[in-house]
PDB file of C-alpha atoms in Angstrom:
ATOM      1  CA  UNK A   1      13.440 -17.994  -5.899  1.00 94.00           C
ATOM      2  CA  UNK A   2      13.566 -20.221  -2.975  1.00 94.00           C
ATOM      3  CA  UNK A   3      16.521 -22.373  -5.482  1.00 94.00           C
ATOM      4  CA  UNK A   4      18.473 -19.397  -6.738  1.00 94.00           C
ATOM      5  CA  UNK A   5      18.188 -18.587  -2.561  1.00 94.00           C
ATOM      6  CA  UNK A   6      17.093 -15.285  -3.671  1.00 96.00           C
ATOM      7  CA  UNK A   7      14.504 -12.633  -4.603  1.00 97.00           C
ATOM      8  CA  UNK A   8      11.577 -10.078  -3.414  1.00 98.00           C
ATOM      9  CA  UNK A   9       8.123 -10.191  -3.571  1.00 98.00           C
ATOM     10  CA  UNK A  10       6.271  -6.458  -3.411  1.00 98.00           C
ATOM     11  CA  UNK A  11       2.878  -6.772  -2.158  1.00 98.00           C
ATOM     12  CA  UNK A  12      -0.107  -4.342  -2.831  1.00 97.00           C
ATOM     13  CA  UNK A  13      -1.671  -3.478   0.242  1.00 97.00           C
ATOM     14  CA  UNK A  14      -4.256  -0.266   0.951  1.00 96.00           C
ATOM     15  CA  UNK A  15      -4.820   2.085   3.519  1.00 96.00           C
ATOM     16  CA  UNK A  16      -8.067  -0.058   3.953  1.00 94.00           C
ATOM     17  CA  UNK A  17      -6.010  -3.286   5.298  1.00 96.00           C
ATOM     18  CA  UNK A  18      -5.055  -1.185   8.340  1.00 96.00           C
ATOM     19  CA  UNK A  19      -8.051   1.206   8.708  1.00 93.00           C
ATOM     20  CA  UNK A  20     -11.275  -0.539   7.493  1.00 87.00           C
ATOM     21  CA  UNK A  21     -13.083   2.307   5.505  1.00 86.00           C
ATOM     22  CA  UNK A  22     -17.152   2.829   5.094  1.00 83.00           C
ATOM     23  CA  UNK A  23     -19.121   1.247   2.145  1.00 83.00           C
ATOM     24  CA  UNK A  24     -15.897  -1.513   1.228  1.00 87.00           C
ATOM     25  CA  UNK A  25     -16.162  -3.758   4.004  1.00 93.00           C
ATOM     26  CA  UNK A  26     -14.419  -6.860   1.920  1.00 95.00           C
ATOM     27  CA  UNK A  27     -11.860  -4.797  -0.035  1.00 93.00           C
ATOM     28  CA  UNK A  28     -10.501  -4.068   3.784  1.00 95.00           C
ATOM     29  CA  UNK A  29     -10.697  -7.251   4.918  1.00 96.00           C
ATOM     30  CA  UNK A  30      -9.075  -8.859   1.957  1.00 97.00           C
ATOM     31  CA  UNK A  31      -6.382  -6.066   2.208  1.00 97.00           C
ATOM     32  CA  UNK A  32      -5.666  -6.360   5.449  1.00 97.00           C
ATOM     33  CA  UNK A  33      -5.241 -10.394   4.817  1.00 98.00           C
ATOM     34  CA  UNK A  34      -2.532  -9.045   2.473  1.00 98.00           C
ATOM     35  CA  UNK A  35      -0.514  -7.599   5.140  1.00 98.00           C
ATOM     36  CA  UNK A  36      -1.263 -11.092   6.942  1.00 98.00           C
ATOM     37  CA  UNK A  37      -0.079 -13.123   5.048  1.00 98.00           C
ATOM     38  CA  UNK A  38       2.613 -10.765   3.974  1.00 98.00           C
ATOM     39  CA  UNK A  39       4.254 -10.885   7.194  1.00 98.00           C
ATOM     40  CA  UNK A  40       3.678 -14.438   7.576  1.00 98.00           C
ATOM     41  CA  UNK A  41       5.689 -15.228   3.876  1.00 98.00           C
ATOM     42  CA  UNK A  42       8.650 -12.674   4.992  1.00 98.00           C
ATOM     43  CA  UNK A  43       9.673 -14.830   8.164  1.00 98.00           C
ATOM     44  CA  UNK A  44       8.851 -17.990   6.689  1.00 98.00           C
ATOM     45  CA  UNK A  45      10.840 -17.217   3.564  1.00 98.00           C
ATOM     46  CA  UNK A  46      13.911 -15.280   5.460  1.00 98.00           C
ATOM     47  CA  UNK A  47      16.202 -18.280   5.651  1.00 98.00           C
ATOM     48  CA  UNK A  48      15.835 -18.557   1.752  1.00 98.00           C
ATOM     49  CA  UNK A  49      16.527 -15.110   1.034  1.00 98.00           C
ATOM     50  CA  UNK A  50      13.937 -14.341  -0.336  1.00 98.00           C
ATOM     51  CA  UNK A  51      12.518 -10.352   1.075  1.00 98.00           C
ATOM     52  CA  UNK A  52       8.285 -10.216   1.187  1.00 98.00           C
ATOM     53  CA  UNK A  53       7.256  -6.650   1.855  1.00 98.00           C
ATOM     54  CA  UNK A  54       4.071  -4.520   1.097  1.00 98.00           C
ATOM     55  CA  UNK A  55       3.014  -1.351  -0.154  1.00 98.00           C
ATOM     56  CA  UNK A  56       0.452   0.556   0.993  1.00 98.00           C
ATOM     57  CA  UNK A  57      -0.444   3.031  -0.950  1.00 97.00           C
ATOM     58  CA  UNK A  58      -2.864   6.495   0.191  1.00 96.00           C
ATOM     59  CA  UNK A  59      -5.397   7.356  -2.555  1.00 96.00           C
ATOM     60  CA  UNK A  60      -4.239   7.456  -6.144  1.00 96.00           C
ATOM     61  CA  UNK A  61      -7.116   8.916  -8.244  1.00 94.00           C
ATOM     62  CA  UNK A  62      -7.268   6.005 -10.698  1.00 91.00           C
ATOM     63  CA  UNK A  63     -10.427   4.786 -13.121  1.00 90.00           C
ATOM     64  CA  UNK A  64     -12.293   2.433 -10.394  1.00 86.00           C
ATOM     65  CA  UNK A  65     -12.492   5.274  -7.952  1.00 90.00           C
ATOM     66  CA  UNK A  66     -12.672   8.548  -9.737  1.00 91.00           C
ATOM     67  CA  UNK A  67     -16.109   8.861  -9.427  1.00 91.00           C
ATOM     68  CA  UNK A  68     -15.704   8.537  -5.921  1.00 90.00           C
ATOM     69  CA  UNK A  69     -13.262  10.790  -5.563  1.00 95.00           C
ATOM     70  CA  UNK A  70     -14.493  14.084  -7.678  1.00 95.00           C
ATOM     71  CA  UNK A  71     -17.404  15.957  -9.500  1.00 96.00           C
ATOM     72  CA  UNK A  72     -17.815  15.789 -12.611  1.00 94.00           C
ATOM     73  CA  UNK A  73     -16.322  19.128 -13.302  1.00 96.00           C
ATOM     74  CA  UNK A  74     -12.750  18.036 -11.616  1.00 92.00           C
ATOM     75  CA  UNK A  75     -13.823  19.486  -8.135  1.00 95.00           C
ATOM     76  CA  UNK A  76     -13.395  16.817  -5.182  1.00 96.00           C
ATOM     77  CA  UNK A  77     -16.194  14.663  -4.387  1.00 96.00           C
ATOM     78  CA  UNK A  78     -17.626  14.750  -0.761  1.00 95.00           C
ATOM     79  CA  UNK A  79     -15.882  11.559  -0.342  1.00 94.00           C
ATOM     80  CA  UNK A  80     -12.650  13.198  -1.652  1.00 96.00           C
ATOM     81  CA  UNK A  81     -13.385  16.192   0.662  1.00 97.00           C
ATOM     82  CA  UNK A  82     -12.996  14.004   3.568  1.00 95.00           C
ATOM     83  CA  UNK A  83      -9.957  12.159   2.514  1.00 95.00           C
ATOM     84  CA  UNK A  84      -8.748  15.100   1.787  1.00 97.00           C
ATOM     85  CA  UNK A  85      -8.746  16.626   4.949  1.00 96.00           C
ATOM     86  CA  UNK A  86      -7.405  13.632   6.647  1.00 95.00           C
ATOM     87  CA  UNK A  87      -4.523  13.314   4.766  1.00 97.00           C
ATOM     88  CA  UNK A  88      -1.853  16.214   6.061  1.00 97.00           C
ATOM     89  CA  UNK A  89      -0.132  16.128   2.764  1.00 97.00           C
ATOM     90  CA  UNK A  90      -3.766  17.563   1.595  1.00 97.00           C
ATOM     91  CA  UNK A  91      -3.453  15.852  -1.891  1.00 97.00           C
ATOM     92  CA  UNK A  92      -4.039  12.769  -3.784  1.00 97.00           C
ATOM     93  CA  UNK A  93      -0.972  10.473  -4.776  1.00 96.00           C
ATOM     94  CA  UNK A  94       0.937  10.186  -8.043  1.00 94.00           C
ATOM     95  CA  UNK A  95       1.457   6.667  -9.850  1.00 91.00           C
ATOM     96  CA  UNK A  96       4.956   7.844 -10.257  1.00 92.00           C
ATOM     97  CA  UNK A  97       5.174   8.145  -6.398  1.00 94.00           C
ATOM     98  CA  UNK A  98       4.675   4.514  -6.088  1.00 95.00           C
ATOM     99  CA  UNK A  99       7.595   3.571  -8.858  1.00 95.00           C
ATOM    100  CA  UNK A 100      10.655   4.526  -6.718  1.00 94.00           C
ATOM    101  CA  UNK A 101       9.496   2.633  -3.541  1.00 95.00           C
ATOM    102  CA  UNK A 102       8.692  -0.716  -5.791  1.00 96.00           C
ATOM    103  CA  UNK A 103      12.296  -0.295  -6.964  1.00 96.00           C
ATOM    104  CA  UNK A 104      13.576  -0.321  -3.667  1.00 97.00           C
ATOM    105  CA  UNK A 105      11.864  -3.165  -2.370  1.00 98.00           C
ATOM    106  CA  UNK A 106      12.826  -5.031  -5.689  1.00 97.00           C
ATOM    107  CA  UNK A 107      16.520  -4.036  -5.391  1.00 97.00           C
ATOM    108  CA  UNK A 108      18.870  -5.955  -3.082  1.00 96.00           C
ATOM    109  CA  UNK A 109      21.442  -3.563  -3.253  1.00 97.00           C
ATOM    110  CA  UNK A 110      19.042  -1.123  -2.024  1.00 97.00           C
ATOM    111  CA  UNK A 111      16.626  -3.141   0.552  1.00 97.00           C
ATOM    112  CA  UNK A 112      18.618  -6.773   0.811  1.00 97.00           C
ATOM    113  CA  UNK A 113      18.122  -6.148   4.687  1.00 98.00           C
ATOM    114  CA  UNK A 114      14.632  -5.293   4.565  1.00 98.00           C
ATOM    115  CA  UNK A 115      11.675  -7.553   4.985  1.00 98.00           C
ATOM    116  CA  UNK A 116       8.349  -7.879   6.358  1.00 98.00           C
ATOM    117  CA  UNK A 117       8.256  -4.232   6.456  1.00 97.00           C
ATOM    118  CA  UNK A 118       4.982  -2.050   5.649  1.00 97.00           C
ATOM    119  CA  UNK A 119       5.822   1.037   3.268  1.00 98.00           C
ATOM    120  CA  UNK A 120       3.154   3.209   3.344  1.00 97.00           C
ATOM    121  CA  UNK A 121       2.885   6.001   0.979  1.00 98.00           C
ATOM    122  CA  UNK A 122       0.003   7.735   1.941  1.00 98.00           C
ATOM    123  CA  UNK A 123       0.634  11.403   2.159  1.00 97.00           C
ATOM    124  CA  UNK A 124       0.671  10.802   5.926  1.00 97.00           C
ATOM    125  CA  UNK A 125      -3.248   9.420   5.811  1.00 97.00           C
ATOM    126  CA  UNK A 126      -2.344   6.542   8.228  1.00 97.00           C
ATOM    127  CA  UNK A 127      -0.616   9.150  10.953  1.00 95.00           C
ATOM    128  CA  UNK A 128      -3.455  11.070  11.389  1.00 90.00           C
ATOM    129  CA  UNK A 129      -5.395  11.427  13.994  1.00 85.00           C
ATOM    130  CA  UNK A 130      -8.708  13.074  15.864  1.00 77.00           C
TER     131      UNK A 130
END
């Protein structure tokens, strides 16, 4: 990238690198190193071209936390309950939800003026408040 002067880097960041949640104290901290370092590799990188950016994704029901997240009959977990209700969307995410923002931060046609940027899709999760 840095010879072709070009190219974009999507990140995977969590909800968790900005709000550290109960019970995964080094999943937050390593997620929130993401965003770190993120930022860091989007103004070093700049003069190159070359667009750093991260996703943060809300919660995506997804094999490592679906026990977390609901009963065994499909109903949501206490866990889920309260992520639930702090998410004013009210719902989980959809994979497919996260395809069109990867594009965007992929295309330069789309995003070549965007960098260092946090795109959080979360359902709102992160704008909530007491």
């Amino acid at each position: 990238m840095k010879n072709n002067r070009r190219g974009s880097i999507v990140n995977i960041a969590s909800v968790s690198g900005h709000l550290p949640l109960s019970r995964v104290v080094a999943y937050s901290a390593a997620k929130a190193a993401v965003l770190n370092l993120t930022r860091f590799l989007a103004r070093e990188w700049a003069p190159y071209n070359i667009r750093v950016n991260p996703i943060t994704p809300g919660f995506f029901p997804g094999e490592q936390n679906r026990r977390l997240l609901f009963n065994e009959d499909g109903t949501p977990a206490p866990r889920g309950e309260v992520i639930l209700a702090h998410t004013p969307m009210a719902r989980f995410g959809n994979p497919s939800e996260l395809a069109g923002a990867t594009i965007f931060l992929a295309s330069a046609k789309a995003s070549g003026f965007v960098t260092g940027i946090d795109l959080r899709i979360d359902g709102g999760f992160l704008s909530q408040t007491i």
